[in-house]
Amino acid sequence: MGKVYTPATAAIGVAEVLQLLEGRWKLVILFHLFDGKVQRFSALEKLIPGISQKMLAQQLRQLEADGIVARKLYPEVPPKVEYRLTDWGQAFCPALDALLKWAEQRDTVKD
C-alpha cells in the first residue's frame, strides 16, 4: 500500500521531488533519454541547443548522483560515455506525460 500523505507531508514530498528535478536543463535531458534511449554525451550536446558542455556535464552528474540516470564509461581513446535512464528514472515518463497534458489544458480551460 502507498504512503498516506497529509497536506504537510505532501508539501514536503513535492519540494523534495522538485529539488531532484530543479535546473534549467534536467527535464530536457530526461526527455532525450526516455523510452530506453541511450545517448552519448556529444549526442545530447547536439540535441540540446544552448547548453554548454560544463552545464550538461553538471546536470548529468546530478541526475546520476540522484539515481535517475546511469552512466557507462567505455575504456577507449577517446573515452566513450553513454547515458540512459535507470528503471526509476524511466518510471518518471508517465508523470512527465501527465504534466504535458496538464499544460495543454491551459488554453482550453478558462475560468
JSON list of C-alpha atoms in Angstrom, two decimals:
[
{"chain": "A", "resi": 1, "resn": "MET", "atom": "CA", "xyz": [0.00, 0.00, 0.00]},
{"chain": "A", "resi": 2, "resn": "GLY", "atom": "CA", "xyz": [1.24, 3.51, -0.83]},
{"chain": "A", "resi": 3, "resn": "LYS", "atom": "CA", "xyz": [2.28, 6.13, 1.64]},
{"chain": "A", "resi": 4, "resn": "VAL", "atom": "CA", "xyz": [-0.52, 8.17, 3.19]},
{"chain": "A", "resi": 5, "resn": "TYR", "atom": "CA", "xyz": [0.08, 11.90, 2.93]},
{"chain": "A", "resi": 6, "resn": "THR", "atom": "CA", "xyz": [-1.19, 14.78, 4.96]},
{"chain": "A", "resi": 7, "resn": "PRO", "atom": "CA", "xyz": [-1.12, 18.26, 3.40]},
{"chain": "A", "resi": 8, "resn": "ALA", "atom": "CA", "xyz": [2.13, 18.96, 5.29]},
{"chain": "A", "resi": 9, "resn": "THR", "atom": "CA", "xyz": [3.91, 15.73, 4.30]},
{"chain": "A", "resi": 10, "resn": "ALA", "atom": "CA", "xyz": [2.68, 16.06, 0.71]},
{"chain": "A", "resi": 11, "resn": "ALA", "atom": "CA", "xyz": [4.15, 19.58, 0.52]},
{"chain": "A", "resi": 12, "resn": "ILE", "atom": "CA", "xyz": [7.47, 18.26, 1.84]},
{"chain": "A", "resi": 13, "resn": "GLY", "atom": "CA", "xyz": [7.39, 15.39, -0.66]},
{"chain": "A", "resi": 14, "resn": "VAL", "atom": "CA", "xyz": [6.69, 17.71, -3.58]},
{"chain": "A", "resi": 15, "resn": "ALA", "atom": "CA", "xyz": [9.53, 20.01, -2.50]},
{"chain": "A", "resi": 16, "resn": "GLU", "atom": "CA", "xyz": [11.91, 17.02, -2.42]},
{"chain": "A", "resi": 17, "resn": "VAL", "atom": "CA", "xyz": [10.85, 15.91, -5.91]},
{"chain": "A", "resi": 18, "resn": "LEU", "atom": "CA", "xyz": [11.21, 19.42, -7.30]},
{"chain": "A", "resi": 19, "resn": "GLN", "atom": "CA", "xyz": [14.69, 19.60, -5.81]},
{"chain": "A", "resi": 20, "resn": "LEU", "atom": "CA", "xyz": [15.66, 16.44, -7.74]},
{"chain": "A", "resi": 21, "resn": "LEU", "atom": "CA", "xyz": [14.41, 18.00, -10.98]},
{"chain": "A", "resi": 22, "resn": "GLU", "atom": "CA", "xyz": [15.48, 21.59, -10.46]},
{"chain": "A", "resi": 23, "resn": "GLY", "atom": "CA", "xyz": [17.78, 23.05, -13.02]},
{"chain": "A", "resi": 24, "resn": "ARG", "atom": "CA", "xyz": [17.02, 24.54, -16.38]},
{"chain": "A", "resi": 25, "resn": "TRP", "atom": "CA", "xyz": [18.11, 21.51, -18.38]},
{"chain": "A", "resi": 26, "resn": "LYS", "atom": "CA", "xyz": [17.28, 18.39, -16.36]},
{"chain": "A", "resi": 27, "resn": "LEU", "atom": "CA", "xyz": [13.80, 17.80, -17.78]},
{"chain": "A", "resi": 28, "resn": "VAL", "atom": "CA", "xyz": [15.09, 18.39, -21.32]},
{"chain": "A", "resi": 29, "resn": "ILE", "atom": "CA", "xyz": [17.88, 15.86, -20.75]},
{"chain": "A", "resi": 30, "resn": "LEU", "atom": "CA", "xyz": [15.39, 13.34, -19.38]},
{"chain": "A", "resi": 31, "resn": "PHE", "atom": "CA", "xyz": [13.16, 13.82, -22.41]},
{"chain": "A", "resi": 32, "resn": "HIS", "atom": "CA", "xyz": [16.04, 12.82, -24.69]},
{"chain": "A", "resi": 33, "resn": "LEU", "atom": "CA", "xyz": [16.65, 9.66, -22.63]},
{"chain": "A", "resi": 34, "resn": "PHE", "atom": "CA", "xyz": [13.04, 8.44, -22.37]},
{"chain": "A", "resi": 35, "resn": "ASP", "atom": "CA", "xyz": [11.87, 5.16, -23.89]},
{"chain": "A", "resi": 36, "resn": "GLY", "atom": "CA", "xyz": [15.13, 3.41, -23.14]},
{"chain": "A", "resi": 37, "resn": "LYS", "atom": "CA", "xyz": [17.20, 5.68, -25.35]},
{"chain": "A", "resi": 38, "resn": "VAL", "atom": "CA", "xyz": [20.94, 5.58, -24.78]},
{"chain": "A", "resi": 39, "resn": "GLN", "atom": "CA", "xyz": [22.75, 8.76, -25.70]},
{"chain": "A", "resi": 40, "resn": "ARG", "atom": "CA", "xyz": [26.39, 9.71, -25.83]},
{"chain": "A", "resi": 41, "resn": "PHE", "atom": "CA", "xyz": [27.46, 12.99, -24.27]},
{"chain": "A", "resi": 42, "resn": "SER", "atom": "CA", "xyz": [28.16, 14.54, -27.68]},
{"chain": "A", "resi": 43, "resn": "ALA", "atom": "CA", "xyz": [24.73, 13.50, -28.99]},
{"chain": "A", "resi": 44, "resn": "LEU", "atom": "CA", "xyz": [22.99, 15.09, -26.00]},
{"chain": "A", "resi": 45, "resn": "GLU", "atom": "CA", "xyz": [25.00, 18.25, -26.57]},
{"chain": "A", "resi": 46, "resn": "LYS", "atom": "CA", "xyz": [23.77, 18.41, -30.17]},
{"chain": "A", "resi": 47, "resn": "LEU", "atom": "CA", "xyz": [20.16, 17.61, -29.21]},
{"chain": "A", "resi": 48, "resn": "ILE", "atom": "CA", "xyz": [20.02, 20.43, -26.65]},
{"chain": "A", "resi": 49, "resn": "PRO", "atom": "CA", "xyz": [20.87, 23.74, -28.32]},
{"chain": "A", "resi": 50, "resn": "GLY", "atom": "CA", "xyz": [22.09, 26.40, -25.93]},
{"chain": "A", "resi": 51, "resn": "ILE", "atom": "CA", "xyz": [23.52, 24.11, -23.26]},
{"chain": "A", "resi": 52, "resn": "SER", "atom": "CA", "xyz": [27.23, 24.38, -22.54]},
{"chain": "A", "resi": 53, "resn": "GLN", "atom": "CA", "xyz": [29.43, 21.32, -22.08]},
{"chain": "A", "resi": 54, "resn": "LYS", "atom": "CA", "xyz": [30.02, 22.34, -18.48]},
{"chain": "A", "resi": 55, "resn": "MET", "atom": "CA", "xyz": [26.30, 22.64, -17.71]},
{"chain": "A", "resi": 56, "resn": "LEU", "atom": "CA", "xyz": [25.45, 19.37, -19.47]},
{"chain": "A", "resi": 57, "resn": "ALA", "atom": "CA", "xyz": [28.15, 17.54, -17.51]},
{"chain": "A", "resi": 58, "resn": "GLN", "atom": "CA", "xyz": [26.98, 19.15, -14.27]},
{"chain": "A", "resi": 59, "resn": "GLN", "atom": "CA", "xyz": [23.32, 18.29, -14.80]},
{"chain": "A", "resi": 60, "resn": "LEU", "atom": "CA", "xyz": [24.15, 14.71, -15.85]},
{"chain": "A", "resi": 61, "resn": "ARG", "atom": "CA", "xyz": [26.33, 14.25, -12.75]},
{"chain": "A", "resi": 62, "resn": "GLN", "atom": "CA", "xyz": [23.48, 15.44, -10.52]},
{"chain": "A", "resi": 63, "resn": "LEU", "atom": "CA", "xyz": [20.97, 13.16, -12.24]},
{"chain": "A", "resi": 64, "resn": "GLU", "atom": "CA", "xyz": [23.39, 10.25, -11.86]},
{"chain": "A", "resi": 65, "resn": "ALA", "atom": "CA", "xyz": [24.01, 11.04, -8.18]},
{"chain": "A", "resi": 66, "resn": "ASP", "atom": "CA", "xyz": [20.24, 11.08, -7.60]},
{"chain": "A", "resi": 67, "resn": "GLY", "atom": "CA", "xyz": [19.82, 7.66, -9.24]},
{"chain": "A", "resi": 68, "resn": "ILE", "atom": "CA", "xyz": [17.81, 8.93, -12.21]},
{"chain": "A", "resi": 69, "resn": "VAL", "atom": "CA", "xyz": [20.46, 8.48, -14.91]},
{"chain": "A", "resi": 70, "resn": "ALA", "atom": "CA", "xyz": [23.06, 5.75, -15.35]},
{"chain": "A", "resi": 71, "resn": "ARG", "atom": "CA", "xyz": [26.46, 6.47, -16.89]},
{"chain": "A", "resi": 72, "resn": "LYS", "atom": "CA", "xyz": [28.57, 3.88, -18.69]},
{"chain": "A", "resi": 73, "resn": "LEU", "atom": "CA", "xyz": [32.20, 4.63, -19.48]},
{"chain": "A", "resi": 74, "resn": "TYR", "atom": "CA", "xyz": [33.97, 2.57, -22.13]},
{"chain": "A", "resi": 75, "resn": "PRO", "atom": "CA", "xyz": [37.75, 2.30, -21.63]},
{"chain": "A", "resi": 76, "resn": "GLU", "atom": "CA", "xyz": [38.88, 3.52, -25.03]},
{"chain": "A", "resi": 77, "resn": "VAL", "atom": "CA", "xyz": [40.58, 6.56, -26.52]},
{"chain": "A", "resi": 78, "resn": "PRO", "atom": "CA", "xyz": [38.89, 8.95, -26.90]},
{"chain": "A", "resi": 79, "resn": "PRO", "atom": "CA", "xyz": [36.64, 8.00, -23.98]},
{"chain": "A", "resi": 80, "resn": "LYS", "atom": "CA", "xyz": [33.15, 6.91, -24.91]},
{"chain": "A", "resi": 81, "resn": "VAL", "atom": "CA", "xyz": [30.47, 7.69, -22.33]},
{"chain": "A", "resi": 82, "resn": "GLU", "atom": "CA", "xyz": [26.81, 6.72, -22.65]},
{"chain": "A", "resi": 83, "resn": "TYR", "atom": "CA", "xyz": [23.85, 7.80, -20.57]},
{"chain": "A", "resi": 84, "resn": "ARG", "atom": "CA", "xyz": [20.50, 6.14, -20.05]},
{"chain": "A", "resi": 85, "resn": "LEU", "atom": "CA", "xyz": [17.67, 6.35, -17.57]},
{"chain": "A", "resi": 86, "resn": "THR", "atom": "CA", "xyz": [17.66, 3.96, -14.66]},
{"chain": "A", "resi": 87, "resn": "ASP", "atom": "CA", "xyz": [14.48, 1.97, -14.12]},
{"chain": "A", "resi": 88, "resn": "TRP", "atom": "CA", "xyz": [13.46, 4.56, -11.53]},
{"chain": "A", "resi": 89, "resn": "GLY", "atom": "CA", "xyz": [14.19, 7.37, -13.99]},
{"chain": "A", "resi": 90, "resn": "GLN", "atom": "CA", "xyz": [12.17, 5.61, -16.69]},
{"chain": "A", "resi": 91, "resn": "ALA", "atom": "CA", "xyz": [9.25, 5.35, -14.27]},
{"chain": "A", "resi": 92, "resn": "PHE", "atom": "CA", "xyz": [9.09, 9.17, -14.42]},
{"chain": "A", "resi": 93, "resn": "CYS", "atom": "CA", "xyz": [7.81, 9.06, -18.04]},
{"chain": "A", "resi": 94, "resn": "PRO", "atom": "CA", "xyz": [4.08, 8.84, -17.15]},
{"chain": "A", "resi": 95, "resn": "ALA", "atom": "CA", "xyz": [4.45, 11.76, -14.75]},
{"chain": "A", "resi": 96, "resn": "LEU", "atom": "CA", "xyz": [6.03, 13.92, -17.46]},
{"chain": "A", "resi": 97, "resn": "ASP", "atom": "CA", "xyz": [3.31, 12.91, -19.92]},
{"chain": "A", "resi": 98, "resn": "ALA", "atom": "CA", "xyz": [0.72, 13.96, -17.35]},
{"chain": "A", "resi": 99, "resn": "LEU", "atom": "CA", "xyz": [2.47, 17.33, -16.93]},
{"chain": "A", "resi": 100, "resn": "LEU", "atom": "CA", "xyz": [2.43, 17.88, -20.69]},
{"chain": "A", "resi": 101, "resn": "LYS", "atom": "CA", "xyz": [-1.28, 17.03, -20.90]},
{"chain": "A", "resi": 102, "resn": "TRP", "atom": "CA", "xyz": [-1.98, 19.34, -17.98]},
{"chain": "A", "resi": 103, "resn": "ALA", "atom": "CA", "xyz": [-0.08, 22.17, -19.72]},
{"chain": "A", "resi": 104, "resn": "GLU", "atom": "CA", "xyz": [-2.09, 21.60, -22.93]},
{"chain": "A", "resi": 105, "resn": "GLN", "atom": "CA", "xyz": [-5.27, 22.40, -20.99]},
{"chain": "A", "resi": 106, "resn": "ARG", "atom": "CA", "xyz": [-4.08, 25.92, -20.25]},
{"chain": "A", "resi": 107, "resn": "ASP", "atom": "CA", "xyz": [-5.53, 27.36, -23.45]},
{"chain": "A", "resi": 108, "resn": "THR", "atom": "CA", "xyz": [-8.71, 25.28, -23.38]},
{"chain": "A", "resi": 109, "resn": "VAL", "atom": "CA", "xyz": [-9.76, 25.79, -19.75]},
{"chain": "A", "resi": 110, "resn": "LYS", "atom": "CA", "xyz": [-10.89, 29.32, -18.93]},
{"chain": "A", "resi": 111, "resn": "ASP", "atom": "CA", "xyz": [-12.20, 30.33, -15.54]}
]
